[in-house]
Short mmCIF file of C-alpha atoms in Angstrom, two decimals:
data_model
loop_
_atom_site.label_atom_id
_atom_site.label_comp_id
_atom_site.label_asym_id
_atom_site.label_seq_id
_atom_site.Cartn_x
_atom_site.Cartn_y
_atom_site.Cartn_z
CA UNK A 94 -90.82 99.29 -19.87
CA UNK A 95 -90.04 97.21 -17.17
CA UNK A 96 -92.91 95.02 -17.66
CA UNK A 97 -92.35 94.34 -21.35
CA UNK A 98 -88.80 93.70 -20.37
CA UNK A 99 -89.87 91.06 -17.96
CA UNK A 100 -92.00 89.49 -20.76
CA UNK A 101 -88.90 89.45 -22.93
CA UNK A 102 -86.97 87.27 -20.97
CA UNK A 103 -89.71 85.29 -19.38
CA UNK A 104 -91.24 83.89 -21.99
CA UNK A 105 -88.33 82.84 -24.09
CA UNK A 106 -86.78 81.03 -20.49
CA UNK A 107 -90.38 79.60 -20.26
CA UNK A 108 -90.20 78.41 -23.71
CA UNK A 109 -86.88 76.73 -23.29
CA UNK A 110 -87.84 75.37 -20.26
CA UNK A 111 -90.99 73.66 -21.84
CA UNK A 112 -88.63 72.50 -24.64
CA UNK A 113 -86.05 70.71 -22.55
CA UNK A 114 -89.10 69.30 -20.46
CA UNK A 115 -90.55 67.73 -24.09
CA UNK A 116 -87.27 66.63 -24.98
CA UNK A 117 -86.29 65.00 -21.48
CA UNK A 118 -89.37 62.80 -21.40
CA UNK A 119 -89.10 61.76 -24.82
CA UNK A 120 -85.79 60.56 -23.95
CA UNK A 121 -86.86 58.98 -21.05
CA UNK A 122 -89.93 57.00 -23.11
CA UNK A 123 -87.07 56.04 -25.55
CA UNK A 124 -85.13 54.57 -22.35
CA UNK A 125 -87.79 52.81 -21.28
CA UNK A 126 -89.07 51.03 -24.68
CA UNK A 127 -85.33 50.28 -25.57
CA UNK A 128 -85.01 48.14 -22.10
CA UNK A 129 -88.48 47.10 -22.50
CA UNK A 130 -87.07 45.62 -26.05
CA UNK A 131 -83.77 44.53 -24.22
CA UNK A 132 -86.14 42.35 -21.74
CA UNK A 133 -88.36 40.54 -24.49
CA UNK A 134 -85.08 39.52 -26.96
CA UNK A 135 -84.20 37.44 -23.44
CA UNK A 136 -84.36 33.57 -24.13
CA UNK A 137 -86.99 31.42 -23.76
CA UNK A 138 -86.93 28.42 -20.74
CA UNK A 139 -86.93 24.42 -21.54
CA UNK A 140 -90.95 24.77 -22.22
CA UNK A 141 -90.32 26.92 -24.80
CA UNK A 142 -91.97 30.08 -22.25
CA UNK A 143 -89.79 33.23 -21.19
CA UNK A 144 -89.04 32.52 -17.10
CA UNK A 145 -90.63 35.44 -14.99
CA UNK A 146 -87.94 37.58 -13.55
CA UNK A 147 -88.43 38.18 -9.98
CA UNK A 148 -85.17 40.63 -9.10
CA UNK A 149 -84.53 41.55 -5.55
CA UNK A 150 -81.98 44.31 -4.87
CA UNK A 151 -80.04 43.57 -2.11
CA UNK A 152 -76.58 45.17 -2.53
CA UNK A 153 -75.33 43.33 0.64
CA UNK A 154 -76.89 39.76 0.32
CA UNK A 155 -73.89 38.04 1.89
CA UNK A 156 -73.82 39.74 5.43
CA UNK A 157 -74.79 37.82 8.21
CA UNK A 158 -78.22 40.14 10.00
CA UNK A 159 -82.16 39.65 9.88
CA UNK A 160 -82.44 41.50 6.33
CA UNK A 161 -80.20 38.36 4.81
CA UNK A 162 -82.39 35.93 6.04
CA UNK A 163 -85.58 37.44 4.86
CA UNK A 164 -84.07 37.96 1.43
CA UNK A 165 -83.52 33.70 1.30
CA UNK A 166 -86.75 32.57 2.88
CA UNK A 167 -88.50 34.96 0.24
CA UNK A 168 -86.29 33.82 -2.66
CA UNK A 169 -87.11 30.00 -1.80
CA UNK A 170 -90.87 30.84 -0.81
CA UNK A 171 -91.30 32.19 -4.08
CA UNK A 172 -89.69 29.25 -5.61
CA UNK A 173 -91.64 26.70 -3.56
CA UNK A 174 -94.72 28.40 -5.27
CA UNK A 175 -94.02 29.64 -8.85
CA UNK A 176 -92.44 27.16 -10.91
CA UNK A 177 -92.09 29.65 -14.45
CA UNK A 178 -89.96 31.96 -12.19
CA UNK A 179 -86.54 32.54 -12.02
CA UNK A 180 -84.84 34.71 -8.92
CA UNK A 181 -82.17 37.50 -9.58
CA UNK A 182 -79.89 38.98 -7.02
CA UNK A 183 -78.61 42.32 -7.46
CA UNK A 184 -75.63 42.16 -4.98
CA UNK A 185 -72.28 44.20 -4.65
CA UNK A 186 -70.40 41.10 -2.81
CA UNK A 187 -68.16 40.75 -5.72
CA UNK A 188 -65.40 39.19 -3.50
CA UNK A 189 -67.29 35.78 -3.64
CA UNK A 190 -69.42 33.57 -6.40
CA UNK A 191 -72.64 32.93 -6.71
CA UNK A 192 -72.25 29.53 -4.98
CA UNK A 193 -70.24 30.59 -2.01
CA UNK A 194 -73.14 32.76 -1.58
CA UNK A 195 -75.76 30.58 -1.00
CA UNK A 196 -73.03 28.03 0.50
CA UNK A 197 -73.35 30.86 2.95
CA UNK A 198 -77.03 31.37 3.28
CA UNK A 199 -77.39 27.73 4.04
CA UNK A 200 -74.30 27.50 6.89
CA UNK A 201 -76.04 31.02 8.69
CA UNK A 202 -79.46 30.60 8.66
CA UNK A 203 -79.58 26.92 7.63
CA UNK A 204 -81.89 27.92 3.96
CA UNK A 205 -81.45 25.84 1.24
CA UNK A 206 -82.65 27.24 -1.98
CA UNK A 207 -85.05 25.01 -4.33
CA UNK A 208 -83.65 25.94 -7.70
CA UNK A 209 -80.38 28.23 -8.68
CA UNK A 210 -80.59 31.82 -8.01
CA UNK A 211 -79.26 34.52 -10.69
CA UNK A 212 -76.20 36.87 -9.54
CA UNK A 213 -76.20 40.45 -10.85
CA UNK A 214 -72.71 41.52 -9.62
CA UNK A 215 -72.78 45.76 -9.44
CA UNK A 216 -69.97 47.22 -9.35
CA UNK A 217 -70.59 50.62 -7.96
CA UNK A 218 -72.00 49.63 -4.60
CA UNK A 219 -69.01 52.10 -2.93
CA UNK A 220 -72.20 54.80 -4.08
CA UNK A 221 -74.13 53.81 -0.95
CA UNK A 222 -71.55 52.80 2.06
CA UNK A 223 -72.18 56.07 4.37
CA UNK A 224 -68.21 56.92 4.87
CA UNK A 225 -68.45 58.09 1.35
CA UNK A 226 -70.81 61.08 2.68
CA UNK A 227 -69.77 62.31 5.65
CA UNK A 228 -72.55 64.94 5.86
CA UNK A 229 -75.80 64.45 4.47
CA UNK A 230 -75.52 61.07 4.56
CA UNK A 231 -79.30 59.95 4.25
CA UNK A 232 -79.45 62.08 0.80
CA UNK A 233 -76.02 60.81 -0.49
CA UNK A 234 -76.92 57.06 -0.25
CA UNK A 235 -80.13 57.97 -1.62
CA UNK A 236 -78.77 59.44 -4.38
CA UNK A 237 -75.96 56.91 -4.70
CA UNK A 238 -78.31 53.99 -4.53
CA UNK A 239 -80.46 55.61 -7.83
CA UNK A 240 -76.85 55.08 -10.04
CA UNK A 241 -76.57 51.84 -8.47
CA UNK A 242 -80.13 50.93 -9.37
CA UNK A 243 -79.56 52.18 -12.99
CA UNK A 244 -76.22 49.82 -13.19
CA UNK A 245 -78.64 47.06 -11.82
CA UNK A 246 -81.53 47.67 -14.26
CA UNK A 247 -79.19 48.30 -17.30
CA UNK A 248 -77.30 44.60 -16.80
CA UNK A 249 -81.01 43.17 -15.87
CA UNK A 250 -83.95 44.20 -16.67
CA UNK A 251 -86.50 42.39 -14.61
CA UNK A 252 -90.30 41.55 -14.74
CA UNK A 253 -90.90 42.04 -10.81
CA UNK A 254 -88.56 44.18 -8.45
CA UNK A 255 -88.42 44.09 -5.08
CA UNK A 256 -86.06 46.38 -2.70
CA UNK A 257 -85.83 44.11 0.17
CA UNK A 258 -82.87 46.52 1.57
CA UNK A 259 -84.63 49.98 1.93
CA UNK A 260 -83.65 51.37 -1.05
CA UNK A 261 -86.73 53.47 -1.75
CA UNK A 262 -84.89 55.79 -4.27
CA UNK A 263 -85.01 52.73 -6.92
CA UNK A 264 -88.33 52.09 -6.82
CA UNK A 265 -89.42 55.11 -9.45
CA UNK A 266 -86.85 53.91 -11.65
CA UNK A 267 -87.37 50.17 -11.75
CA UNK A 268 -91.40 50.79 -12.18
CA UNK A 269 -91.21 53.85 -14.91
CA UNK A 270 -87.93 53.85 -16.89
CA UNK A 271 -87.87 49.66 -16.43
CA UNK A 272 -91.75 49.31 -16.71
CA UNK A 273 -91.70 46.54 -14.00
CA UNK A 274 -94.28 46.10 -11.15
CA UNK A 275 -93.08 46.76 -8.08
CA UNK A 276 -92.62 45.94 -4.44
CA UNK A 277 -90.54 46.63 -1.38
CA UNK A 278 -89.58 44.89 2.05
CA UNK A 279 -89.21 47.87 4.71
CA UNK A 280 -86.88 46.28 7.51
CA UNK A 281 -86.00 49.89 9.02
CA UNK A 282 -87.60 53.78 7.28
CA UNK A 283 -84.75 55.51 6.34
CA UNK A 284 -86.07 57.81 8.02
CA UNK A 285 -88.81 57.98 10.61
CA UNK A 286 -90.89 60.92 12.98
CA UNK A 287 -88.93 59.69 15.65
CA UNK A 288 -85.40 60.97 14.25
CA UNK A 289 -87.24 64.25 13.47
CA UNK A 290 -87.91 64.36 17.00
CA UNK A 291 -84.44 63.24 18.03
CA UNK A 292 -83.44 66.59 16.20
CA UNK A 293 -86.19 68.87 16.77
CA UNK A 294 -85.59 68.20 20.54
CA UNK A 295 -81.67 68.45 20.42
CA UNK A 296 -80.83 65.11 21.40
CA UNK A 297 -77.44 63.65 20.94
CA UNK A 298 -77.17 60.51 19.17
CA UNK A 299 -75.12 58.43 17.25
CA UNK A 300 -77.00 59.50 14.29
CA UNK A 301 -77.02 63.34 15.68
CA UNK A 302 -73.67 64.44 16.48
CA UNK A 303 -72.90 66.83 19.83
CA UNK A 304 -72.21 70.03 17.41
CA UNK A 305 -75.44 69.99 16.01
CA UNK A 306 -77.65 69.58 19.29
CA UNK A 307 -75.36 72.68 20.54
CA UNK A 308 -76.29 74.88 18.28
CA UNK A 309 -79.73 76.42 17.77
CA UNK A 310 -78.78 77.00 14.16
CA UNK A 311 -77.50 73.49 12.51
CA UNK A 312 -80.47 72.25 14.32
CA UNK A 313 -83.22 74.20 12.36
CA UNK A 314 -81.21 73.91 9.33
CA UNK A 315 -81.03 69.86 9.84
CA UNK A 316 -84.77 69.85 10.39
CA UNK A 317 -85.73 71.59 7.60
CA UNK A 318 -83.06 68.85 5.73
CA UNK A 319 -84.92 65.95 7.18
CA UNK A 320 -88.66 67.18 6.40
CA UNK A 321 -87.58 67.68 3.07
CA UNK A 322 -85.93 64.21 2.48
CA UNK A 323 -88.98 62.76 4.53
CA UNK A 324 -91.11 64.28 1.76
CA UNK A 325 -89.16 63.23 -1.56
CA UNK A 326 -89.01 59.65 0.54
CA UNK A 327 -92.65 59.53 1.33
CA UNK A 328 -93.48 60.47 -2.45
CA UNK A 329 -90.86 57.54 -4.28
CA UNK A 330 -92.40 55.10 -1.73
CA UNK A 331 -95.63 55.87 -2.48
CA UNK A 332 -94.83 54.37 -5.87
CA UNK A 333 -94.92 51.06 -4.71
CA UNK A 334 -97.21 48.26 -6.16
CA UNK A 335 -96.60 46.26 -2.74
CA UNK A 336 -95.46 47.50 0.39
CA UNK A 337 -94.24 45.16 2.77
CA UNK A 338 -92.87 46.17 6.51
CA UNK A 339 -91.55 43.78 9.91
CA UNK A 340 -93.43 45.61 12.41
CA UNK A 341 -96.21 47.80 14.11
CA UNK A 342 -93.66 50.03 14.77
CA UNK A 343 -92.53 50.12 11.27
CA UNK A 344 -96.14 50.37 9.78
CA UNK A 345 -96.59 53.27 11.70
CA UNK A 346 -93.76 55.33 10.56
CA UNK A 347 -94.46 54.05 6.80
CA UNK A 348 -98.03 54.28 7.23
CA UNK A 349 -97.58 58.36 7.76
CA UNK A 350 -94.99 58.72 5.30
CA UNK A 351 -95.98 57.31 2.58
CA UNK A 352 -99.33 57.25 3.02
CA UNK A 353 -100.01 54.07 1.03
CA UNK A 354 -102.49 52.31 3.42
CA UNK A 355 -104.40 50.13 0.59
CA UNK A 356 -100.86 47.80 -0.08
CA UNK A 357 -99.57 48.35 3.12
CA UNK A 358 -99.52 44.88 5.07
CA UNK A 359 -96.91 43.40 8.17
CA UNK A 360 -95.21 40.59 7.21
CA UNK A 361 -93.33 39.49 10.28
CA UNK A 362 -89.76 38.45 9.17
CA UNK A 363 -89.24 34.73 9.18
CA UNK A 364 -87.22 33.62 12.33
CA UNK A 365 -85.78 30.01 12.43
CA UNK A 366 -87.77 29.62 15.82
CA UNK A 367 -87.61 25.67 14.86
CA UNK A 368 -84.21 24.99 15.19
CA UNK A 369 -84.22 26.97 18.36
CA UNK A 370 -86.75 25.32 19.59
CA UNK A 371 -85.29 21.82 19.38
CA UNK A 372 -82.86 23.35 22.11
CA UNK A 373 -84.15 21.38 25.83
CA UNK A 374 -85.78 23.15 28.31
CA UNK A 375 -85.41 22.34 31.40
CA UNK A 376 -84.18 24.00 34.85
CA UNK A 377 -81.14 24.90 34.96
CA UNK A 378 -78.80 22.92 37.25
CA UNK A 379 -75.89 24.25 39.16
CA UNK A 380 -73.02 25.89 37.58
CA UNK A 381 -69.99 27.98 38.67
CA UNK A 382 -70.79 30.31 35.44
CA UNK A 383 -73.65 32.09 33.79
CA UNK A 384 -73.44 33.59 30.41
CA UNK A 385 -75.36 36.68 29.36
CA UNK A 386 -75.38 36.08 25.20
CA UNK A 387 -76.23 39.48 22.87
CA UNK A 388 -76.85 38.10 19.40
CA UNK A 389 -76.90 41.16 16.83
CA UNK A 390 -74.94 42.40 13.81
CA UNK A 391 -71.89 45.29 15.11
CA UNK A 392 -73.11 48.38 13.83
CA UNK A 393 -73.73 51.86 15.57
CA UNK A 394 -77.57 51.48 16.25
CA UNK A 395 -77.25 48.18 17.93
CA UNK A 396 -75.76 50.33 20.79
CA UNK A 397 -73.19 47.20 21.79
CA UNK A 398 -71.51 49.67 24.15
CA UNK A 399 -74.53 50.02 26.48
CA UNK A 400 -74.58 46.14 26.92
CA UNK A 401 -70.85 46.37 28.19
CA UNK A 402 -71.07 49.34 30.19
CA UNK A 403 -74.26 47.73 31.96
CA UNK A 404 -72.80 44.56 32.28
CA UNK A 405 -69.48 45.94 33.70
CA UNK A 406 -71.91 47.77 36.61
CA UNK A 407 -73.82 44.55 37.39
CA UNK A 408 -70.53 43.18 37.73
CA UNK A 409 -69.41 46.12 40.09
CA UNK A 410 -72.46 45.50 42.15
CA UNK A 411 -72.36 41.81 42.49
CA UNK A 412 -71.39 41.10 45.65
CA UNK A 413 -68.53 38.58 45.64
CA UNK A 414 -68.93 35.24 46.28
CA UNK A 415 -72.67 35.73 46.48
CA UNK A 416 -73.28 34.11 42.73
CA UNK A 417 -71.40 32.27 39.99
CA UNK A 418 -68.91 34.13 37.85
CA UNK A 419 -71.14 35.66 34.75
CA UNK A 420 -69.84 35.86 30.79
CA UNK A 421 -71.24 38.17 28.53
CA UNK A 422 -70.60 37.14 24.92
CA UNK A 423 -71.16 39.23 21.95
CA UNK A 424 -72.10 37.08 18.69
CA UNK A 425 -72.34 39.41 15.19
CA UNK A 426 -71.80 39.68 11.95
CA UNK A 427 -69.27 42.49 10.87
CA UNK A 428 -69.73 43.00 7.32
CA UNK A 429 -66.61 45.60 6.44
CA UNK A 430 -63.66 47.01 7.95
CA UNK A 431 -65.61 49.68 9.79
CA UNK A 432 -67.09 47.29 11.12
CA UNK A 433 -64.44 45.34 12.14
CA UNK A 434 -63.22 48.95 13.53
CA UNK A 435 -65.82 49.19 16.06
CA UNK A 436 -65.52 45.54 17.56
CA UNK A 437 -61.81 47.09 18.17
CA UNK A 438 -63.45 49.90 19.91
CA UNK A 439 -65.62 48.18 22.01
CA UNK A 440 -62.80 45.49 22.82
CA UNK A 441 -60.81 48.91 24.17
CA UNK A 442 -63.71 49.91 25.99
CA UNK A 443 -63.86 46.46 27.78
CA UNK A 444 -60.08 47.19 28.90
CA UNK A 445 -60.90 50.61 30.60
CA UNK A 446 -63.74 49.03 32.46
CA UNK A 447 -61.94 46.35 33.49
CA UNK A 448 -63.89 43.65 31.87
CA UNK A 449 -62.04 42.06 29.45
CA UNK A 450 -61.55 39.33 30.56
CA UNK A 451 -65.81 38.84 31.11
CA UNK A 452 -66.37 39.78 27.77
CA UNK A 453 -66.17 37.26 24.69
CA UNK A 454 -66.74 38.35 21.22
CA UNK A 455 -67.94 35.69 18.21
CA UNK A 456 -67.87 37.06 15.13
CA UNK A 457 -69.13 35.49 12.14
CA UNK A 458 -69.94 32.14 13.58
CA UNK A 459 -71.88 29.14 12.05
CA UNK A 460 -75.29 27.93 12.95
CA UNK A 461 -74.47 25.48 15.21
CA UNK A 462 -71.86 27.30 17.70
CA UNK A 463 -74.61 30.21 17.76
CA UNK A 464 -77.33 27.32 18.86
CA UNK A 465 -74.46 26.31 21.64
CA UNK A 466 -73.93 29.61 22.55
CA UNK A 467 -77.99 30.52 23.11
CA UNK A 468 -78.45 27.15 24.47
CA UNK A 469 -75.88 27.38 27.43
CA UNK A 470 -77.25 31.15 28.37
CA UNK A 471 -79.56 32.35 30.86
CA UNK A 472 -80.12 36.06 29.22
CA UNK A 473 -80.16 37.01 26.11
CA UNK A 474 -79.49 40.88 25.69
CA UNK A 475 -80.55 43.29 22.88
CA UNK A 476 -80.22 47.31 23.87
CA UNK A 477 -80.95 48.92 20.06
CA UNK A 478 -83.50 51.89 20.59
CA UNK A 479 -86.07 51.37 18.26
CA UNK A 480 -85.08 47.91 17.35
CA UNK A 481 -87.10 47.85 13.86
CA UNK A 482 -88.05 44.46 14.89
CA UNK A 483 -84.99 42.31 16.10
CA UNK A 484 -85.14 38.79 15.06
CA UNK A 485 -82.59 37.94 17.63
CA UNK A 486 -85.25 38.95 20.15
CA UNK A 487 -87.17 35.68 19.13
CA UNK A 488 -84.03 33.76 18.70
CA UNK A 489 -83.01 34.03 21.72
CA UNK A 490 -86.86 33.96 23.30
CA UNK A 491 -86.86 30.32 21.23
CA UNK A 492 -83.33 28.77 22.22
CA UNK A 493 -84.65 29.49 25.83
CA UNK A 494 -82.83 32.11 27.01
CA UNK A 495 -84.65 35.32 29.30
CA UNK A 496 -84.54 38.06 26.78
CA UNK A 497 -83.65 41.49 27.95
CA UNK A 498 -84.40 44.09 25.24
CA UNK A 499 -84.93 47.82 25.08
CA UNK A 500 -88.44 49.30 25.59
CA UNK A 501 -89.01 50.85 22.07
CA UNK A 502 -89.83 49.57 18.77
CA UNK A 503 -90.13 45.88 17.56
CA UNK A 504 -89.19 44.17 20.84
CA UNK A 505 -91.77 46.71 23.01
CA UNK A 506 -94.87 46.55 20.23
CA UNK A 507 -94.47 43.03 18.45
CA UNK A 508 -92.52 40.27 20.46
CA UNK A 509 -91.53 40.99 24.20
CA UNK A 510 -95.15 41.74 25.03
CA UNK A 511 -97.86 39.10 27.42
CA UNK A 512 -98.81 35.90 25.77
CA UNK A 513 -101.82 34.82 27.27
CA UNK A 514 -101.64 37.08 29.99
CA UNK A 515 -97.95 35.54 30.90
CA UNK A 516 -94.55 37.39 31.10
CA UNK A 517 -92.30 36.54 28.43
CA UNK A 518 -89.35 38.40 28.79
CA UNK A 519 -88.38 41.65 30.79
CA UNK A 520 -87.33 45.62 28.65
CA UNK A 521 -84.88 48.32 29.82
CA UNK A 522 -84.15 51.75 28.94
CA UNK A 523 -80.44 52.75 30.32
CA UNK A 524 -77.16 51.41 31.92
CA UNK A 525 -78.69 51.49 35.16
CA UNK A 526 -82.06 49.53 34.30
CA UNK A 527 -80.15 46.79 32.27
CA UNK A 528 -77.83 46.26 35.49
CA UNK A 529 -81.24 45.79 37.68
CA UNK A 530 -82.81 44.02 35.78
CA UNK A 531 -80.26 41.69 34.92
CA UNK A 532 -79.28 41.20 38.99
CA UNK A 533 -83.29 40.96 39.13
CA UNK A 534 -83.34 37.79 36.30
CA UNK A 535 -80.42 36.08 38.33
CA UNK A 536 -82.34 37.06 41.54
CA UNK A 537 -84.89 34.71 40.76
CA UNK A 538 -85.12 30.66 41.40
CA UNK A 539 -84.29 28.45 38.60
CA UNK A 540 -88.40 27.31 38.35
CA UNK A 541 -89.68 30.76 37.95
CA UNK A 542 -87.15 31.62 34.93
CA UNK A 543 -88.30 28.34 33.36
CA UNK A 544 -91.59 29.16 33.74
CA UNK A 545 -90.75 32.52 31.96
CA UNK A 546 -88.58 30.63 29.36
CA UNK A 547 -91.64 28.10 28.36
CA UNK A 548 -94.19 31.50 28.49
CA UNK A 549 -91.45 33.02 25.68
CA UNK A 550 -91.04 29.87 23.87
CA UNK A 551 -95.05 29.74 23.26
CA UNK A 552 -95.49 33.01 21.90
CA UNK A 553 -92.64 32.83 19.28
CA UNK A 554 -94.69 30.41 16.38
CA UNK A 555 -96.53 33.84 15.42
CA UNK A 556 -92.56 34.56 13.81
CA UNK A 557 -92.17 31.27 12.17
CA UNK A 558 -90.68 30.48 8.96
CA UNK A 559 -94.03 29.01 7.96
CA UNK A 560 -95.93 32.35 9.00
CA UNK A 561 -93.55 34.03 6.71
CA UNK A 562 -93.98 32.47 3.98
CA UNK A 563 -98.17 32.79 4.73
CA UNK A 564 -98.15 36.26 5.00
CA UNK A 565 -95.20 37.24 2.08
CA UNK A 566 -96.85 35.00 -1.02
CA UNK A 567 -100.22 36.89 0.09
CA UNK A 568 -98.78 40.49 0.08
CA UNK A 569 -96.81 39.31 -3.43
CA UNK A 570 -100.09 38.10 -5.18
CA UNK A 571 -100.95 41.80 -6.66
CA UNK A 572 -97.40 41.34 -8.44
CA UNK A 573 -97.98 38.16 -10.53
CA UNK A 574 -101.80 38.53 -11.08
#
């Protein structure tokens, strides 16, 4: 009785269930021929040929950081070498034009596009900014950036997509319901072994709060959260055409993820190393101040309050009198009010140490005052653990400076490492190394940090804009073959 009972309302649910299976993916073919339709009726170019679509989905294109500038030396590689293509933007800046954007791309990172970029303005971008989840965050903007893709797809269909902002959630979408071939940039995993580990051991972090690492419980249940969004993100990357990522450190983490080896390449991002390196070298000469310069974007993982709390013990420690006065200025792009939020923070944290009035911030700056700025300093400083890559590393390795980075990730794998058997630049874990090592750099004489300096300088033309553009149309190739 039981049995038959079983059968009676099993395989009627089965049934139903194979039904509404049928009828989903018949919808979703009908999606997918209707924008395949919506993409052909799009007009034709001055030759009389429909213009390849090349979109890139970059919902923050006009913030200042590393993932901006990649984003323009890619759009004007591609335009360099294609000439039937035309470049779309998916972007949610929708408090500037299309002009002030690349007005903008040109006065940061001195890029000046070939031909006119398209601007696909999305209005829903609030679906990925993290405040909007407090808790599960990494699912939520994953999530949140699939309806943002579907705006972007819906008001562009494209020929070739590219996330080049870590958006691995779009990637199914754009390649089955938008038929398009597809690629990705990986600047940072969303997530990575390492911040399984971070949880797993019950570390506190800024990305693993004190409640959770206290209790045996949320930990598990966070672990078991984060191997089962490392999964579903391991399978929607693996749907890539083209995988390209900054780092070793980077390919590693992807490499086990998404297990997609074959179109898996490094493409080191493309650092203006040029313009740094017009900068003079030469020993320093006397000077009643030295200026300690940290060059990265103000958000949470850049760890800015580690550089202040270091700096304010070297200053502790420095015996008066004994050297010139030191500066440490923070230059950064702060891309929203929470942003702007934390510079606050960190400006209050100068006033309880004391150090305000040794601390400068820059925010936002042009070009030129950020080539003054690295030009004038004698260390650059960079404390993110597990630094992706950190392309103000090998700006501030090519203006001259001696970089002082953390010993993890990009910086530890890829570009503070021997060239030709030389030292180009010194690592640090904590407070206490940073202030050593720092007292240790301004220990030395003037020759032997220009002989450190030039050693840096030499090994930075591996992270050239030229490289870039090498190594990116390669990786591309599969896309317009």
């Amino acid at each position: 009785a039981c049995f038959r009972l079983l059968c009676s309302l099993l395989l009627p649910a089965l049934f139903l269930s194979g039904i509404l299976c049928i009828c989903l993916v018949i919808l979703l073919w009908g999606v997918r021929l209707w924008i395949q339709r919506k993409k052909q009726s799009s007009s034709a170019g001055r030759d009389g040929k429909r213009p390849l679509l090349v979109a890139f989905f970059h919902p923050y294109c006009n913030a200042g950081g590393g993932g901006e500038r990649v984003l323009w030396c890619a759009i004007r590689t591609l335009q360099k070498k294609y000439r039937n293509v035309t470049c779309v933007v998916y972007t949610g800046d929708r408090d500037a034009t299309g002009e002030e954007i690349v007005e903008g791309a040109f006065r940061r990172f001195n890029i000046k596009l070939i031909h006119p970029v398209k601007f696909v303005f999305l209005e829903r971008r609030f679906l990925v900014e993290a405040s909007l989840y407090p808790h599960f965050t990494l699912l939520g903007q994953s999530l949140g950036s699939v309806f943002l893709g579907w705006e972007a797809l819906l008001k562009c269909a494209p020929d070739i997509y590219i996330d080049s902002m870590g958006y691995a959630f779009t990637i199914p979408l754009f390649k089955y319901l938008g038929g398009c071939r597809v690629g990705c940039y990986v600047h940072y995993p969303t997530i990575s072994t390492d911040m399984l580990s971070v949880v797993r051991n019950q570390d506190t972090r800024f990305n693993n709060a004190a409640f959770i690492t206290g209790s045996p419980f949320f930990s598990k249940f966070k672990l078991v959260y984060y191997y089962f969004f490392a999964f579903m993100y391991g399978l929607v990357g693996s749907c890539s055409d083209v995988v390209m990522v900054n780092s070793s450190w980077t390919l590693n983490h992807i490499l086990s993820l998404w297990r997609a080896g074959a179109c898996t390449s490094v493409v080191y991002p493309p650092c203006d190393v040029q313009a740094f390196l017009d900068i003079p070298l030469e020993v320093e000469k006397s000077t009643s101040e030295y200026s300690i310069v940290s060059v990265s974007q103000f958000r949470p993982e850049k760890d800015h309050p580690l550089q202040i709390r270091a700096f304010a013990k070297l200053l502790k420690e420095k015996r008066v009198g004994q050297q010139p006065s030191l500066k440490l200025i923070l230059i950064g792009g702060c891309r929203n009010q929470q942003d702007e939020e934390r510079v606050n923070n960190l400006k209050r944290l100068c006033e309880e140490l004391g150090v305000s009035d040794d601390v400068v911030f820059r925010i936002n700056i042009p070009f030129e005052e950020l080539k003054r700025h690295l030009a004038e300093a004698t260390i650059g400083l960079h404390t993110m653990w597990n630094e992706h890559f950190g392309i103000g590393v090998v700006e501030c390795m090519a203006a001259g400076t001696v970089i002082l980075a953390h010993n993890s990730g990009g910086p530890k794998l890829d570009i503070v490492v021997r060239h030709e058997g030389c030292v180009t630049g010194f690592l640090a874990e904590d407070e206490d190394s940073y202030a050593e090592t720092m007292a240790y750099i301004f220990s030395l004489s003037p020759e032997k940090r220009l002989e450190i300096r030039e050693n840096a300088r030499r090994s930075v033309h591996r992270f050239s804009d030229q490289h870039f553009e090498d190594t990116f149309l390669s990786s591309v190739e599969p896309l317009f073959k």
